[in-house]
Amino acid sequence: MSLGTLRPSPLVEQATQRLREQIAEGHWPIGSKLPGETTLAKTLGVGRSTVREALRALAGAGLVQARQGAGVFVLAVEPVEDWPTRLRRAEITDLYEVRMLVEVQAARLAAQRRTDADVAALAAALAGRRTAAAGDDATFVTADIALHTAVVAAAHNPVLTDLFGEFAPALHQGLVNLLDLLGYRADEPNHGDAAHAALVRAIEDGDPEAAGTLLHDHLAETLVLLRG
């Protein structure tokens, strides 16, 4: 089998792509051992250091695994997508289902754990959302997510905070597309203001059941429209 000599620069990227193509085409089945660095370097017409970097990139993509003293073995024919990439490719309905799981519980915890600083941050975020209503959809969604981020932060659970932070960017684009598609803000620029104000009050009042119910109902209403 001939892989074909590579042209100069960028050699590592070319070597990585050429090896990835050979793996995807089944020249090295899953579980099989790749040729040694010297053989691959000679076949590709590059140095061993280039091959080593290419193999490291393939390992990072989940395609191969180096086993000390044994060599490099094929693990998969398709790269494993990282979490941010999977979120960017996810359907908005799927994101919303996860959002409900995360945020409703976060709202309950926020009502139990909020500090004076959290209450101030929530008030500022609500005011920011109202100000952003005069802007375009992207500006409004950014302010809306900032308010929800403040709710999650008030729960004082770093795992919840990190989880929400991971899918917030994908959620942002999905919401912008949704507003554009359904035209929510054409007649109501500050769409959902009453529900968000009630949520902030419930957290400030220390009422976890009200906070959870308010947020659940608000998100569920949007999810029904998304599914429709």
XYZ file of N, CA, C and O in Angstrom, residues 22-118:
388
model
N -6.548 6.993 5.625
C -6.251 5.573 5.513
C -6.994 4.764 6.578
O -7.487 3.671 6.313
N -7.100 5.327 7.783
C -7.839 4.647 8.853
C -9.326 4.593 8.509
O -9.976 3.552 8.653
N -9.868 5.715 8.025
C -11.291 5.766 7.686
C -11.639 4.795 6.565
O -12.744 4.242 6.521
N -10.706 4.586 5.634
C -10.946 3.689 4.501
C -10.710 2.228 4.846
O -10.897 1.345 4.008
N -10.296 1.963 6.074
C -10.160 0.590 6.526
C -8.844 -0.085 6.195
O -8.729 -1.314 6.309
N -7.845 0.696 5.788
C -6.548 0.087 5.489
C -5.914 -0.490 6.755
O -5.162 -1.465 6.684
N -6.233 0.133 7.883
C -5.820 -0.400 9.180
C -7.085 -0.568 10.005
O -7.618 0.395 10.564
N -7.618 -1.771 10.106
C -8.881 -1.999 10.836
C -8.737 -1.678 12.321
O -7.634 -1.613 12.858
N -9.870 -1.484 12.967
C -9.877 -1.244 14.405
C -9.200 -2.417 15.112
O -9.478 -3.583 14.846
N -8.302 -2.088 16.010
C -7.566 -3.113 16.744
C -6.226 -3.449 16.133
O -5.394 -4.090 16.785
N -6.003 -3.027 14.889
C -4.741 -3.355 14.238
C -3.648 -2.372 14.644
O -3.913 -1.263 15.107
N -2.427 -2.801 14.450
C -1.261 -1.988 14.811
C -0.771 -1.230 13.587
O -0.653 -1.799 12.493
N -0.498 0.065 13.768
C 0.052 0.849 12.673
C 1.521 0.486 12.447
O 2.207 0.017 13.367
N 2.024 0.722 11.229
C 3.460 0.549 11.004
C 4.248 1.461 11.936
O 3.723 2.454 12.443
N 5.499 1.161 12.143
C 6.329 1.966 13.020
C 6.590 3.349 12.463
O 6.359 3.624 11.282
N 7.085 4.239 13.329
C 7.342 5.616 12.921
C 8.296 5.690 11.740
O 8.100 6.486 10.815
N 9.329 4.863 11.742
C 10.317 4.903 10.659
C 9.675 4.536 9.334
O 9.911 5.193 8.309
N 8.837 3.498 9.350
C 8.156 3.061 8.120
C 7.196 4.127 7.623
O 7.157 4.452 6.431
N 6.414 4.687 8.538
C 5.458 5.725 8.143
C 6.183 6.963 7.614
O 5.753 7.581 6.635
N 7.287 7.336 8.264
C 8.042 8.502 7.831
C 8.578 8.309 6.418
O 8.506 9.217 5.576
N 9.090 7.126 6.140
C 9.627 6.829 4.807
C 8.521 6.839 3.761
O 8.682 7.386 2.668
N 7.386 6.249 4.081
C 6.274 6.163 3.141
C 5.694 7.530 2.824
O 5.347 7.837 1.685
N 5.589 8.372 3.855
C 5.012 9.702 3.683
C 6.034 10.729 3.201
O 5.663 11.826 2.772
N 7.304 10.398 3.304
C 8.341 11.323 2.873
C 8.569 12.461 3.835
O 8.854 13.595 3.419
N 8.417 12.183 5.133
C 8.612 13.205 6.156
C 9.520 12.652 7.246
O 9.887 11.471 7.233
N 9.864 13.498 8.197
C 10.688 13.062 9.308
C 9.881 12.342 10.373
O 8.653 12.454 10.429
N 10.584 11.621 11.236
C 9.899 10.886 12.303
C 9.192 11.826 13.269
O 8.144 11.484 13.820
N 9.758 13.020 13.473
C 9.117 13.971 14.382
C 7.747 14.405 13.839
O 6.793 14.600 14.608
N 7.641 14.542 12.522
C 6.356 14.901 11.912
C 5.351 13.786 12.114
O 4.183 14.018 12.451
N 5.786 12.552 11.911
C 4.908 11.393 12.115
C 4.464 11.341 13.573
O 3.291 11.077 13.874
N 5.394 11.602 14.476
C 5.078 11.540 15.903
C 3.988 12.564 16.256
O 3.053 12.260 16.995
N 4.111 13.774 15.702
C 3.092 14.805 15.955
C 1.750 14.418 15.335
O 0.689 14.669 15.923
N 1.791 13.828 14.161
C 0.554 13.404 13.504
C -0.139 12.325 14.317
O -1.366 12.346 14.494
N 0.617 11.379 14.839
C 0.043 10.321 15.658
C -0.526 10.880 16.956
O -1.562 10.412 17.448
N 0.143 11.903 17.497
C -0.370 12.537 18.705
C -1.724 13.218 18.419
O -2.645 13.157 19.234
N -1.847 13.831 17.251
C -3.109 14.463 16.871
C -4.208 13.416 16.680
O -5.359 13.621 17.094
N -3.860 12.292 16.083
C -4.843 11.215 15.892
C -5.277 10.637 17.236
O -6.449 10.287 17.418
N -4.339 10.545 18.162
C -4.684 10.050 19.493
C -5.625 11.026 20.189
O -6.579 10.619 20.867
N -5.380 12.330 20.017
C -6.248 13.333 20.611
C -7.662 13.277 20.061
O -8.625 13.621 20.748
N -7.792 12.817 18.801
C -9.115 12.688 18.177
C -9.774 11.355 18.507
O -10.891 11.091 18.063
N -9.072 10.514 19.292
C -9.648 9.236 19.686
C -9.543 8.150 18.641
O -10.213 7.121 18.742
N -8.684 8.357 17.625
C -8.567 7.365 16.545
C -7.535 6.282 16.850
O -7.711 5.134 16.423
N -6.468 6.644 17.542
C -5.417 5.676 17.835
C -5.003 5.789 19.294
O -5.307 6.783 19.969
N -4.299 4.769 19.746
C -3.782 4.773 21.113
C -2.396 4.156 21.109
O -2.182 3.081 20.535
N -1.447 4.857 21.734
C -0.090 4.340 21.855
C 0.003 3.465 23.102
O -0.420 3.883 24.177
N 0.499 2.268 22.930
C 0.698 1.353 24.051
C 2.190 1.140 24.230
O 2.862 0.641 23.331
N 2.665 1.551 25.384
C 4.100 1.525 25.635
C 4.681 0.140 25.411
O 4.205 -0.863 25.942
N 5.700 0.119 24.583
C 6.388 -1.129 24.295
C 5.706 -1.993 23.257
O 6.269 -3.016 22.839
N 4.513 -1.603 22.815
C 3.776 -2.437 21.857
C 3.549 -1.737 20.529
O 3.501 -2.379 19.482
N 3.393 -0.416 20.545
C 3.150 0.312 19.306
C 1.891 1.158 19.384
O 1.356 1.422 20.460
N 1.413 1.565 18.227
C 0.222 2.412 18.122
C -0.885 1.606 17.456
O -0.693 1.048 16.376
N -2.064 1.581 18.093
C -3.170 0.755 17.618
C -4.390 1.605 17.272
O -4.639 2.648 17.894
N -5.154 1.146 16.296
C -6.348 1.852 15.852
C -7.495 1.586 16.823
O -7.816 0.437 17.122
N -8.131 2.672 17.289
C -9.272 2.557 18.201
C -10.612 2.794 17.505
O -11.627 2.230 17.887
N -10.626 3.675 16.503
C -11.880 4.040 15.844
C -11.578 4.542 14.447
O -10.448 4.942 14.136
N -12.600 4.533 13.587
C -12.415 5.021 12.220
C -12.934 6.439 12.046
O -12.672 7.091 11.051
N -13.703 6.927 13.029
C -14.207 8.288 13.004
C -13.738 9.008 14.265
O -13.740 8.418 15.340
N -13.347 10.273 14.132
C -12.894 11.016 15.322
C -14.014 11.198 16.321
O -15.191 11.317 15.955
N -13.652 11.199 17.590
C -14.617 11.431 18.668
C -14.785 12.935 18.842
O -13.810 13.652 19.075
N -16.010 13.415 18.705
C -16.255 14.845 18.863
C -16.152 15.242 20.328
O -16.652 14.532 21.199
N -15.523 16.380 20.577
C -15.472 16.861 21.951
C -16.835 17.429 22.338
O -17.729 17.602 21.513
N -16.989 17.702 23.620
C -18.287 18.131 24.148
C -18.784 19.424 23.512
O -19.945 19.505 23.084
N -17.956 20.486 23.406
C -18.442 21.715 22.765
C -18.910 21.501 21.328
O -19.894 22.095 20.892
N -18.197 20.635 20.590
C -18.592 20.366 19.207
C -19.933 19.657 19.157
O -20.803 19.977 18.339
N -20.118 18.682 20.023
C -21.398 17.974 20.057
C -22.540 18.910 20.413
O -23.640 18.807 19.864
N -22.291 19.846 21.309
C -23.329 20.800 21.687
C -23.686 21.711 20.521
O -24.855 22.039 20.307
N -22.667 22.137 19.760
C -22.935 23.009 18.617
C -23.773 22.299 17.561
O -24.550 22.930 16.844
N -23.643 20.990 17.486
C -24.380 20.219 16.481
C -25.736 19.742 16.989
O -26.530 19.205 16.226
N -26.001 19.935 18.271
C -27.227 19.407 18.878
C -28.457 20.167 18.419
O -28.396 21.352 18.082
N -29.591 19.474 18.427
C -30.860 20.118 18.142
C -31.244 21.013 19.318
O -30.982 20.695 20.478
N -31.902 22.128 19.006
C -32.286 23.064 20.055
C -33.254 22.415 21.040
O -33.228 22.710 22.236
N -34.092 21.500 20.567
C -35.011 20.811 21.486
C -34.241 19.965 22.493
O -34.611 19.902 23.671
N -33.187 19.318 22.039
C -32.369 18.517 22.958
C -31.695 19.408 23.989
O -31.616 19.067 25.180
N -31.202 20.548 23.536
C -30.573 21.488 24.467
C -31.583 21.991 25.494
O -31.263 22.137 26.675
N -32.809 22.235 25.044
C -33.815 22.748 25.956
C -34.210 21.716 27.003
O -34.487 22.059 28.161
N -34.256 20.449 26.615
C -34.581 19.409 27.604
C -33.518 19.365 28.698
O -33.836 19.243 29.890
N -32.257 19.459 28.296
C -31.174 19.475 29.281
C -31.223 20.762 30.088
O -31.001 20.762 31.310
N -31.548 21.852 29.421
C -31.642 23.137 30.108
C -32.667 23.076 31.238
O -32.425 23.598 32.330
N -33.792 22.450 30.972
C -34.822 22.337 32.004
C -34.316 21.547 33.200
O -34.531 21.919 34.357
N -33.625 20.441 32.929
C -33.099 19.618 34.016
C -32.129 20.411 34.893
O -32.169 20.329 36.122
N -31.259 21.172 34.240
C -30.227 21.915 34.963
C -30.794 23.137 35.675
O -30.596 23.346 36.871
N -31.530 23.951 34.919
C -31.932 25.257 35.454
C -33.047 25.199 36.487
O -33.073 26.015 37.416
N -33.982 24.277 36.326
C -35.072 24.215 37.308
C -34.515 23.867 38.688
O -34.869 24.486 39.698
N -33.625 22.880 38.724
C -33.003 22.542 39.999
C -32.123 23.669 40.499
O -32.087 23.960 41.707
N -31.424 24.339 39.575
C -30.578 25.463 39.969
C -31.419 26.584 40.581
O -31.008 27.219 41.558
N -32.603 26.826 40.024
C -33.475 27.874 40.561
C -33.917 27.533 41.980
O -33.974 28.411 42.852
N -34.229 26.263 42.210
C -34.624 25.847 43.567
C -33.474 26.063 44.550
O -33.668 26.581 45.660
N -32.290 25.643 44.139
C -31.125 25.806 45.012
C -30.799 27.279 45.220
O -30.400 27.686 46.321
N -30.975 28.074 44.176
C -30.692 29.512 44.284
C -31.587 30.169 45.327
O -31.136 31.027 46.096
N -32.851 29.759 45.356
C -33.784 30.331 46.343
C -33.379 29.971 47.763
O -33.659 30.715 48.708
N -32.705 28.834 47.916
C -32.273 28.393 49.242
C -30.926 28.990 49.645
O -30.664 29.204 50.832
N -30.084 29.267 48.668
C -28.704 29.613 48.970
C -28.302 31.036 48.604
O -27.166 31.450 48.876
N -29.185 31.804 47.968
C -28.797 33.120 47.466
C -28.286 34.011 48.589
O -28.760 33.973 49.711
N -27.296 34.788 48.226
C -26.726 35.774 49.143
C -27.202 37.172 48.717
O -27.834 37.336 47.669
N -26.869 38.163 49.513
C -27.211 39.533 49.136
C -26.556 39.908 47.806
O -27.151 40.610 46.976
N -25.340 39.417 47.623
C -24.632 39.701 46.368
C -25.352 39.045 45.185
O -25.442 39.620 44.093
N -25.869 37.826 45.392
C -26.612 37.146 44.333
C -27.882 37.912 43.976
O -28.222 38.061 42.800
